[in-house]
PDB file of C-alpha atoms and ligand atoms in Angstrom:
ATOM      1  CA  UNK A   1     138.961 -49.359 168.446  1.00 98.00           C
ATOM      2  CA  UNK A   2     136.080 -51.693 167.590  1.00 98.00           C
ATOM      3  CA  UNK A   3     133.878 -50.760 170.503  1.00 98.00           C
ATOM      4  CA  UNK A   4     133.927 -47.040 169.856  1.00 98.00           C
ATOM      5  CA  UNK A   5     133.497 -47.696 166.126  1.00 98.00           C
ATOM      6  CA  UNK A   6     130.381 -49.795 166.732  1.00 98.00           C
ATOM      7  CA  UNK A   7     129.037 -47.641 169.553  1.00 98.00           C
ATOM      8  CA  UNK A   8     129.393 -44.467 167.519  1.00 98.00           C
ATOM      9  CA  UNK A   9     127.666 -46.119 164.557  1.00 98.00           C
ATOM     10  CA  UNK A  10     124.692 -46.899 166.784  1.00 97.00           C
ATOM     11  CA  UNK A  11     124.553 -43.194 167.590  1.00 97.00           C
ATOM     12  CA  UNK A  12     124.507 -42.427 163.871  1.00 97.00           C
ATOM     13  CA  UNK A  13     128.148 -41.329 163.773  1.00 98.00           C
ATOM     14  CA  UNK A  14     130.331 -42.959 161.114  1.00 98.00           C
ATOM     15  CA  UNK A  15     133.976 -42.682 162.188  1.00 98.00           C
ATOM     16  CA  UNK A  16     136.645 -42.668 159.459  1.00 98.00           C
ATOM     17  CA  UNK A  17     139.967 -44.528 159.638  1.00 98.00           C
ATOM     18  CA  UNK A  18     141.593 -41.252 160.612  1.00 98.00           C
ATOM     19  CA  UNK A  19     139.155 -40.664 163.456  1.00 98.00           C
ATOM     20  CA  UNK A  20     139.576 -44.232 164.733  1.00 98.00           C
ATOM     21  CA  UNK A  21     143.352 -43.767 164.643  1.00 98.00           C
ATOM     22  CA  UNK A  22     142.922 -40.570 166.682  1.00 98.00           C
ATOM     23  CA  UNK A  23     140.948 -42.489 169.304  1.00 98.00           C
ATOM     24  CA  UNK A  24     143.671 -45.176 169.366  1.00 98.00           C
ATOM     25  CA  UNK A  25     146.402 -42.578 169.910  1.00 98.00           C
ATOM     26  CA  UNK A  26     144.304 -40.813 172.549  1.00 98.00           C
ATOM     27  CA  UNK A  27     143.948 -44.130 174.376  1.00 98.00           C
ATOM     28  CA  UNK A  28     147.667 -44.891 174.213  1.00 98.00           C
ATOM     29  CA  UNK A  29     148.724 -41.443 175.430  1.00 98.00           C
ATOM     30  CA  UNK A  30     146.150 -41.497 178.215  1.00 98.00           C
ATOM     31  CA  UNK A  31     147.555 -44.758 179.564  1.00 98.00           C
ATOM     32  CA  UNK A  32     151.181 -43.597 179.313  1.00 98.00           C
ATOM     33  CA  UNK A  33     150.536 -40.227 181.009  1.00 98.00           C
ATOM     34  CA  UNK A  34     148.344 -41.874 183.608  1.00 98.00           C
ATOM     35  CA  UNK A  35     151.462 -43.604 184.976  1.00 97.00           C
ATOM     36  CA  UNK A  36     152.840 -40.196 185.948  1.00 96.00           C
ATOM     37  CA  UNK A  37     149.676 -38.399 187.027  1.00 96.00           C
ATOM     38  CA  UNK A  38     146.161 -39.207 188.076  1.00 95.00           C
ATOM     39  CA  UNK A  39     144.083 -38.777 184.908  1.00 98.00           C
ATOM     40  CA  UNK A  40     141.691 -41.725 185.088  1.00 97.00           C
ATOM     41  CA  UNK A  41     140.924 -44.816 187.138  1.00 97.00           C
ATOM     42  CA  UNK A  42     139.853 -46.596 183.945  1.00 97.00           C
ATOM     43  CA  UNK A  43     142.693 -47.883 181.767  1.00 97.00           C
ATOM     44  CA  UNK A  44     141.517 -51.143 180.123  1.00 98.00           C
ATOM     45  CA  UNK A  45     141.084 -50.589 176.400  1.00 98.00           C
ATOM     46  CA  UNK A  46     137.454 -51.776 176.309  1.00 98.00           C
ATOM     47  CA  UNK A  47     136.472 -49.764 179.371  1.00 98.00           C
ATOM     48  CA  UNK A  48     138.059 -46.549 178.052  1.00 98.00           C
ATOM     49  CA  UNK A  49     136.256 -46.925 174.724  1.00 98.00           C
ATOM     50  CA  UNK A  50     132.901 -47.284 176.493  1.00 98.00           C
ATOM     51  CA  UNK A  51     133.152 -45.206 179.647  1.00 98.00           C
ATOM     52  CA  UNK A  52     135.185 -42.321 178.282  1.00 98.00           C
ATOM     53  CA  UNK A  53     134.919 -42.214 174.482  1.00 98.00           C
ATOM     54  CA  UNK A  54     131.387 -43.483 173.834  1.00 98.00           C
ATOM     55  CA  UNK A  55     129.986 -41.872 176.976  1.00 98.00           C
ATOM     56  CA  UNK A  56     131.294 -38.527 175.697  1.00 98.00           C
ATOM     57  CA  UNK A  57     129.623 -39.042 172.313  1.00 98.00           C
ATOM     58  CA  UNK A  58     126.191 -39.670 173.863  1.00 98.00           C
ATOM     59  CA  UNK A  59     125.781 -35.876 173.789  1.00 98.00           C
ATOM     60  CA  UNK A  60     124.714 -36.480 170.190  1.00 98.00           C
ATOM     61  CA  UNK A  61     121.502 -38.080 171.514  1.00 98.00           C
ATOM     62  CA  UNK A  62     120.280 -34.586 172.353  1.00 98.00           C
ATOM     63  CA  UNK A  63     122.417 -32.331 170.179  1.00 97.00           C
ATOM     64  CA  UNK A  64     124.281 -32.855 166.915  1.00 93.00           C
ATOM     65  CA  UNK A  65     127.150 -30.369 166.757  1.00 94.00           C
ATOM     66  CA  UNK A  66     126.983 -28.802 163.308  1.00 93.00           C
ATOM     67  CA  UNK A  67     129.601 -26.698 161.566  1.00 95.00           C
ATOM     68  CA  UNK A  68     131.816 -24.320 163.480  1.00 97.00           C
ATOM     69  CA  UNK A  69     129.811 -24.163 166.679  1.00 98.00           C
ATOM     70  CA  UNK A  70     131.642 -22.850 169.721  1.00 98.00           C
ATOM     71  CA  UNK A  71     131.767 -25.382 172.536  1.00 98.00           C
ATOM     72  CA  UNK A  72     133.303 -25.274 176.011  1.00 99.00           C
ATOM     73  CA  UNK A  73     134.074 -28.207 178.300  1.00 99.00           C
ATOM     74  CA  UNK A  74     134.211 -27.122 181.963  1.00 99.00           C
ATOM     75  CA  UNK A  75     136.387 -29.271 184.249  1.00 98.00           C
ATOM     76  CA  UNK A  76     137.472 -31.412 181.317  1.00 98.00           C
ATOM     77  CA  UNK A  77     140.113 -33.414 183.229  1.00 98.00           C
ATOM     78  CA  UNK A  78     141.763 -35.661 180.645  1.00 98.00           C
ATOM     79  CA  UNK A  79     139.482 -34.195 177.952  1.00 98.00           C
ATOM     80  CA  UNK A  80     136.036 -35.694 178.580  1.00 98.00           C
ATOM     81  CA  UNK A  81     133.599 -35.173 176.995  1.00 99.00           C
ATOM     82  CA  UNK A  82     135.197 -32.424 174.852  1.00 98.00           C
ATOM     83  CA  UNK A  83     137.957 -34.253 172.978  1.00 99.00           C
ATOM     84  CA  UNK A  84     135.966 -37.304 171.808  1.00 99.00           C
ATOM     85  CA  UNK A  85     133.300 -34.899 170.514  1.00 98.00           C
ATOM     86  CA  UNK A  86     135.954 -32.852 168.721  1.00 98.00           C
ATOM     87  CA  UNK A  87     137.316 -36.026 167.100  1.00 98.00           C
ATOM     88  CA  UNK A  88     133.811 -37.027 165.968  1.00 98.00           C
ATOM     89  CA  UNK A  89     132.757 -33.505 164.921  1.00 98.00           C
ATOM     90  CA  UNK A  90     136.031 -31.964 163.721  1.00 98.00           C
ATOM     91  CA  UNK A  91     134.565 -28.663 162.561  1.00 98.00           C
ATOM     92  CA  UNK A  92     133.583 -27.530 166.020  1.00 98.00           C
ATOM     93  CA  UNK A  93     135.614 -24.920 167.869  1.00 98.00           C
ATOM     94  CA  UNK A  94     136.430 -26.210 171.328  1.00 98.00           C
ATOM     95  CA  UNK A  95     137.707 -24.623 174.513  1.00 99.00           C
ATOM     96  CA  UNK A  96     138.839 -26.945 177.296  1.00 99.00           C
ATOM     97  CA  UNK A  97     138.804 -25.452 180.791  1.00 99.00           C
ATOM     98  CA  UNK A  98     140.612 -27.247 183.599  1.00 98.00           C
ATOM     99  CA  UNK A  99     141.701 -26.040 187.034  1.00 98.00           C
ATOM    100  CA  UNK A 100     144.611 -28.457 187.495  1.00 98.00           C
ATOM    101  CA  UNK A 101     147.805 -27.397 185.707  1.00 97.00           C
ATOM    102  CA  UNK A 102     149.181 -30.926 185.340  1.00 97.00           C
ATOM    103  CA  UNK A 103     146.084 -32.085 183.499  1.00 98.00           C
ATOM    104  CA  UNK A 104     146.390 -29.064 181.215  1.00 98.00           C
ATOM    105  CA  UNK A 105     149.859 -30.271 180.190  1.00 98.00           C
ATOM    106  CA  UNK A 106     148.281 -33.536 179.058  1.00 98.00           C
ATOM    107  CA  UNK A 107     145.531 -31.678 177.193  1.00 98.00           C
ATOM    108  CA  UNK A 108     148.093 -29.554 175.330  1.00 98.00           C
ATOM    109  CA  UNK A 109     150.101 -32.654 174.493  1.00 98.00           C
ATOM    110  CA  UNK A 110     147.092 -34.553 173.184  1.00 98.00           C
ATOM    111  CA  UNK A 111     145.950 -31.587 171.126  1.00 98.00           C
ATOM    112  CA  UNK A 112     149.325 -31.584 169.315  1.00 98.00           C
ATOM    113  CA  UNK A 113     149.523 -35.358 169.066  1.00 98.00           C
ATOM    114  CA  UNK A 114     146.048 -35.637 167.465  1.00 98.00           C
ATOM    115  CA  UNK A 115     146.640 -32.527 165.298  1.00 98.00           C
ATOM    116  CA  UNK A 116     143.404 -30.967 166.550  1.00 98.00           C
ATOM    117  CA  UNK A 117     142.695 -27.549 165.104  1.00 98.00           C
ATOM    118  CA  UNK A 118     140.621 -24.860 166.791  1.00 98.00           C
ATOM    119  CA  UNK A 119     141.080 -26.295 170.249  1.00 98.00           C
ATOM    120  CA  UNK A 120     142.095 -23.915 173.009  1.00 98.00           C
ATOM    121  CA  UNK A 121     143.157 -25.097 176.450  1.00 98.00           C
ATOM    122  CA  UNK A 122     142.801 -22.807 179.469  1.00 98.00           C
ATOM    123  CA  UNK A 123     144.018 -23.352 183.007  1.00 98.00           C
ATOM    124  CA  UNK A 124     141.674 -21.796 185.520  1.00 98.00           C
ATOM    125  CA  UNK A 125     138.573 -22.086 187.611  1.00 98.00           C
ATOM    126  CA  UNK A 126     135.144 -21.574 186.079  1.00 98.00           C
ATOM    127  CA  UNK A 127     134.269 -19.036 188.805  1.00 98.00           C
ATOM    128  CA  UNK A 128     137.023 -16.739 187.520  1.00 98.00           C
ATOM    129  CA  UNK A 129     137.173 -17.452 183.795  1.00 98.00           C
ATOM    130  CA  UNK A 130     133.385 -16.929 183.453  1.00 98.00           C
ATOM    131  CA  UNK A 131     133.913 -13.250 184.341  1.00 98.00           C
ATOM    132  CA  UNK A 132     136.396 -12.693 181.522  1.00 98.00           C
ATOM    133  CA  UNK A 133     134.815 -10.735 178.700  1.00 98.00           C
ATOM    134  CA  UNK A 134     136.003 -13.035 175.913  1.00 98.00           C
ATOM    135  CA  UNK A 135     134.481 -16.131 177.465  1.00 98.00           C
ATOM    136  CA  UNK A 136     131.315 -14.786 179.052  1.00 98.00           C
ATOM    137  CA  UNK A 137     128.109 -15.633 177.167  1.00 98.00           C
ATOM    138  CA  UNK A 138     130.339 -16.719 174.291  1.00 98.00           C
ATOM    139  CA  UNK A 139     129.417 -20.364 173.666  1.00 98.00           C
ATOM    140  CA  UNK A 140     126.693 -22.185 171.753  1.00 98.00           C
ATOM    141  CA  UNK A 141     127.264 -25.320 173.791  1.00 98.00           C
ATOM    142  CA  UNK A 142     128.713 -25.863 177.260  1.00 99.00           C
ATOM    143  CA  UNK A 143     129.553 -29.394 178.375  1.00 98.00           C
ATOM    144  CA  UNK A 144     130.536 -30.830 181.712  1.00 98.00           C
ATOM    145  CA  UNK A 145     130.885 -34.341 183.128  1.00 98.00           C
ATOM    146  CA  UNK A 146     131.541 -35.434 186.706  1.00 98.00           C
ATOM    147  CA  UNK A 147     132.477 -31.992 188.012  1.00 98.00           C
ATOM    148  CA  UNK A 148     129.843 -30.970 190.586  1.00 98.00           C
ATOM    149  CA  UNK A 149     126.215 -31.449 191.672  1.00 98.00           C
ATOM    150  CA  UNK A 150     123.855 -29.794 189.185  1.00 98.00           C
ATOM    151  CA  UNK A 151     123.072 -26.847 191.479  1.00 98.00           C
ATOM    152  CA  UNK A 152     126.769 -25.942 191.554  1.00 98.00           C
ATOM    153  CA  UNK A 153     127.359 -26.887 187.959  1.00 98.00           C
ATOM    154  CA  UNK A 154     124.754 -24.482 186.560  1.00 98.00           C
ATOM    155  CA  UNK A 155     126.478 -21.608 188.353  1.00 98.00           C
ATOM    156  CA  UNK A 156     129.844 -22.689 186.894  1.00 98.00           C
ATOM    157  CA  UNK A 157     128.591 -23.185 183.373  1.00 98.00           C
ATOM    158  CA  UNK A 158     125.554 -21.056 182.408  1.00 98.00           C
ATOM    159  CA  UNK A 159     127.468 -17.746 182.498  1.00 99.00           C
ATOM    160  CA  UNK A 160     129.442 -19.110 179.517  1.00 99.00           C
ATOM    161  CA  UNK A 161     126.290 -19.786 177.444  1.00 98.00           C
ATOM    162  CA  UNK A 162     125.167 -17.281 174.868  1.00 98.00           C
ATOM    163  CA  UNK A 163     121.454 -16.541 174.705  1.00 98.00           C
ATOM    164  CA  UNK A 164     119.681 -19.683 173.430  1.00 98.00           C
ATOM    165  CA  UNK A 165     122.891 -21.599 174.083  1.00 98.00           C
ATOM    166  CA  UNK A 166     122.759 -24.981 175.793  1.00 98.00           C
ATOM    167  CA  UNK A 167     124.331 -26.649 178.776  1.00 98.00           C
ATOM    168  CA  UNK A 168     124.502 -30.418 178.379  1.00 99.00           C
ATOM    169  CA  UNK A 169     125.638 -32.179 181.546  1.00 98.00           C
ATOM    170  CA  UNK A 170     126.359 -35.890 181.900  1.00 98.00           C
ATOM    171  CA  UNK A 171     124.784 -37.395 185.002  1.00 98.00           C
ATOM    172  CA  UNK A 172     124.717 -40.880 186.506  1.00 96.00           C
ATOM    173  CA  UNK A 173     122.256 -42.609 188.839  1.00 94.00           C
ATOM    174  CA  UNK A 174     119.050 -41.269 190.335  1.00 94.00           C
ATOM    175  CA  UNK A 175     119.160 -37.513 189.840  1.00 96.00           C
ATOM    176  CA  UNK A 176     115.583 -36.519 190.770  1.00 96.00           C
ATOM    177  CA  UNK A 177     116.577 -34.738 193.966  1.00 97.00           C
ATOM    178  CA  UNK A 178     119.624 -33.203 192.284  1.00 97.00           C
ATOM    179  CA  UNK A 179     117.337 -31.748 189.618  1.00 98.00           C
ATOM    180  CA  UNK A 180     114.839 -30.429 192.179  1.00 98.00           C
ATOM    181  CA  UNK A 181     117.644 -28.779 194.135  1.00 98.00           C
ATOM    182  CA  UNK A 182     118.954 -27.100 190.981  1.00 98.00           C
ATOM    183  CA  UNK A 183     115.634 -25.687 189.711  1.00 98.00           C
ATOM    184  CA  UNK A 184     115.651 -22.441 191.734  1.00 98.00           C
ATOM    185  CA  UNK A 185     119.280 -21.853 190.731  1.00 98.00           C
ATOM    186  CA  UNK A 186     118.409 -22.355 187.048  1.00 98.00           C
ATOM    187  CA  UNK A 187     115.703 -19.664 187.427  1.00 98.00           C
ATOM    188  CA  UNK A 188     118.032 -17.236 189.177  1.00 98.00           C
ATOM    189  CA  UNK A 189     120.518 -17.725 186.343  1.00 98.00           C
ATOM    190  CA  UNK A 190     117.816 -16.947 183.713  1.00 98.00           C
ATOM    191  CA  UNK A 191     117.770 -20.351 182.140  1.00 98.00           C
ATOM    192  CA  UNK A 192     115.302 -23.181 181.696  1.00 98.00           C
ATOM    193  CA  UNK A 193     115.533 -26.918 182.167  1.00 98.00           C
ATOM    194  CA  UNK A 194     114.667 -28.309 178.734  1.00 98.00           C
ATOM    195  CA  UNK A 195     115.087 -32.019 179.109  1.00 97.00           C
ATOM    196  CA  UNK A 196     116.530 -34.864 181.138  1.00 98.00           C
ATOM    197  CA  UNK A 197     117.304 -37.453 178.491  1.00 98.00           C
ATOM    198  CA  UNK A 198     117.892 -41.031 179.633  1.00 98.00           C
ATOM    199  CA  UNK A 199     120.826 -42.671 177.857  1.00 98.00           C
ATOM    200  CA  UNK A 200     119.249 -45.932 176.763  1.00 95.00           C
ATOM    201  CA  UNK A 201     122.151 -47.770 175.206  1.00 96.00           C
ATOM    202  CA  UNK A 202     123.131 -51.412 175.850  1.00 95.00           C
ATOM    203  CA  UNK A 203     126.643 -50.227 176.793  1.00 96.00           C
ATOM    204  CA  UNK A 204     125.264 -48.234 179.747  1.00 97.00           C
ATOM    205  CA  UNK A 205     122.942 -50.273 181.947  1.00 95.00           C
ATOM    206  CA  UNK A 206     123.684 -47.945 184.881  1.00 93.00           C
ATOM    207  CA  UNK A 207     121.054 -45.261 184.596  1.00 95.00           C
ATOM    208  CA  UNK A 208     122.855 -42.390 182.858  1.00 98.00           C
ATOM    209  CA  UNK A 209     121.221 -39.233 181.623  1.00 98.00           C
ATOM    210  CA  UNK A 210     121.943 -35.953 179.922  1.00 98.00           C
ATOM    211  CA  UNK A 211     120.599 -32.802 181.511  1.00 98.00           C
ATOM    212  CA  UNK A 212     119.849 -30.092 178.953  1.00 98.00           C
ATOM    213  CA  UNK A 213     119.458 -26.474 180.080  1.00 98.00           C
ATOM    214  CA  UNK A 214     118.810 -23.535 177.771  1.00 98.00           C
ATOM    215  CA  UNK A 215     119.959 -19.981 178.458  1.00 98.00           C
ATOM    216  CA  UNK A 216     117.068 -17.519 178.010  1.00 98.00           C
ATOM    217  CA  UNK A 217     118.620 -14.179 178.995  1.00 98.00           C
ATOM    218  CA  UNK A 218     121.993 -12.909 180.237  1.00 98.00           C
ATOM    219  CA  UNK A 219     123.109 -14.359 183.566  1.00 98.00           C
ATOM    220  CA  UNK A 220     123.184 -11.592 186.238  1.00 98.00           C
ATOM    221  CA  UNK A 221     126.730 -10.197 186.441  1.00 98.00           C
ATOM    222  CA  UNK A 222     127.162 -11.352 190.035  1.00 98.00           C
ATOM    223  CA  UNK A 223     127.394 -14.999 188.971  1.00 98.00           C
ATOM    224  CA  UNK A 224     129.359 -17.150 189.311  1.00 98.00           C
ATOM    225  CA  UNK A 225     130.186 -16.037 192.835  1.00 98.00           C
ATOM    226  CA  UNK A 226     133.765 -16.167 194.058  1.00 97.00           C
ATOM    227  CA  UNK A 227     135.694 -19.396 193.974  1.00 96.00           C
ATOM    228  CA  UNK A 228     134.372 -21.994 196.402  1.00 94.00           C
ATOM    229  CA  UNK A 229     130.982 -20.400 197.096  1.00 97.00           C
ATOM    230  CA  UNK A 230     129.000 -22.308 194.439  1.00 98.00           C
ATOM    231  CA  UNK A 231     130.023 -25.495 196.288  1.00 97.00           C
ATOM    232  CA  UNK A 232     129.778 -24.244 199.875  1.00 97.00           C
ATOM    233  CA  UNK A 233     126.602 -22.195 199.532  1.00 98.00           C
ATOM    234  CA  UNK A 234     124.615 -23.542 196.580  1.00 97.00           C
ATOM    235  CA  UNK A 235     122.182 -21.059 195.000  1.00 98.00           C
ATOM    236  CA  UNK A 236     118.493 -21.073 195.776  1.00 92.00           C
TER     237      UNK A 236
HETATM  238  N1  SAH B 301     135.220 -34.126 182.976  1.00 62.39           N
HETATM  239  C1  SAH B 301     136.261 -35.117 183.240  1.00 62.39           C
HETATM  240  C2  SAH B 301     136.962 -34.884 184.569  1.00 62.39           C
HETATM  241  C3  SAH B 301     136.079 -35.049 185.787  1.00 62.39           C
HETATM  242  S1  SAH B 301     136.982 -34.811 187.299  1.00 62.39           S
HETATM  243  C4  SAH B 301     135.677 -36.506 183.167  1.00 62.39           C
HETATM  244  O1  SAH B 301     134.462 -36.648 183.152  1.00 62.39           O
HETATM  245  O2  SAH B 301     136.434 -37.482 183.114  1.00 62.39           O
HETATM  246  C5  SAH B 301     136.560 -33.120 187.637  1.00 62.39           C
HETATM  247  C6  SAH B 301     137.557 -32.161 187.017  1.00 62.39           C
HETATM  248  O3  SAH B 301     137.013 -30.853 187.113  1.00 62.39           O
HETATM  249  C7  SAH B 301     138.907 -32.142 187.734  1.00 62.39           C
HETATM  250  O4  SAH B 301     139.926 -32.311 186.776  1.00 62.39           O
HETATM  251  C8  SAH B 301     138.965 -30.768 188.389  1.00 62.39           C
HETATM  252  O5  SAH B 301     140.266 -30.225 188.395  1.00 62.39           O
HETATM  253  C9  SAH B 301     138.029 -29.952 187.502  1.00 62.39           C
HETATM  254  N2  SAH B 301     137.327 -28.856 188.195  1.00 62.39           N
HETATM  255  C10 SAH B 301     136.599 -28.952 189.351  1.00 62.39           C
HETATM  256  N3  SAH B 301     136.081 -27.760 189.684  1.00 62.39           N
HETATM  257  C11 SAH B 301     136.455 -26.884 188.702  1.00 62.39           C
HETATM  258  C12 SAH B 301     136.218 -25.495 188.491  1.00 62.39           C
HETATM  259  N4  SAH B 301     135.499 -24.785 189.346  1.00 62.39           N
HETATM  260  N5  SAH B 301     136.754 -24.915 187.393  1.00 62.39           N
HETATM  261  C13 SAH B 301     137.510 -25.645 186.536  1.00 62.39           C
HETATM  262  N6  SAH B 301     137.773 -26.971 186.682  1.00 62.39           N
HETATM  263  C14 SAH B 301     137.250 -27.580 187.756  1.00 62.39           C
END
């Protein structure tokens, strides 16, 4: 796990032997389970360390999870970016939300295998779970990578943010028009675009950024709209 060790160090994160062993086990289990189900197209050990593990940890460029913060990863798939962040910042409380039941089986397995405490895995769609009392406006930090265009993503995710809570979304490529399209939606949802932080690391020459949105007031109860609508009829 040399690449994640070095990459994390450049982000100011010193990984212990135990944490590196957790990344190694995560890698091995990912590859084994990937033979039975579609978890990732990336399976080479170097590529997983960079494109899954280190990419997840770039969140720390804009936000250092401290203490027992409550974080949610929406559409986590095989656990990205939530699980690498949990390995690096073990005190955080993490909820992983994933719509596909098969992927949830992997997430439950990996949670046990890595002995991760305070990690909850939920099967469901954001449009429904965000209306459940225990999850609504309940998180300090909401994460999401490669799930939907920003305009849809803010409707999926902001209802989970507590007041002053943050959404941090991984994005790739030129996102100017994606940001412009999402601005009216961010207003409707009572939030504010704080920052679009370029990820300037030698490992990522492909124009990645982190979009940071802050929740200013409660999201109107109507949102998110019923399943499918945030994609079909984007807000704004
Ligand atoms: N975040 C992971 C997975 C990206 S693939 C990564 O970056 O590697 C997108 C995932 O989001 C899929 O697993 C899909 O099942 C899930 N997803 C898409 N829409 C969702 C929704 N509305 N609610 C919950 N999960 C969703």
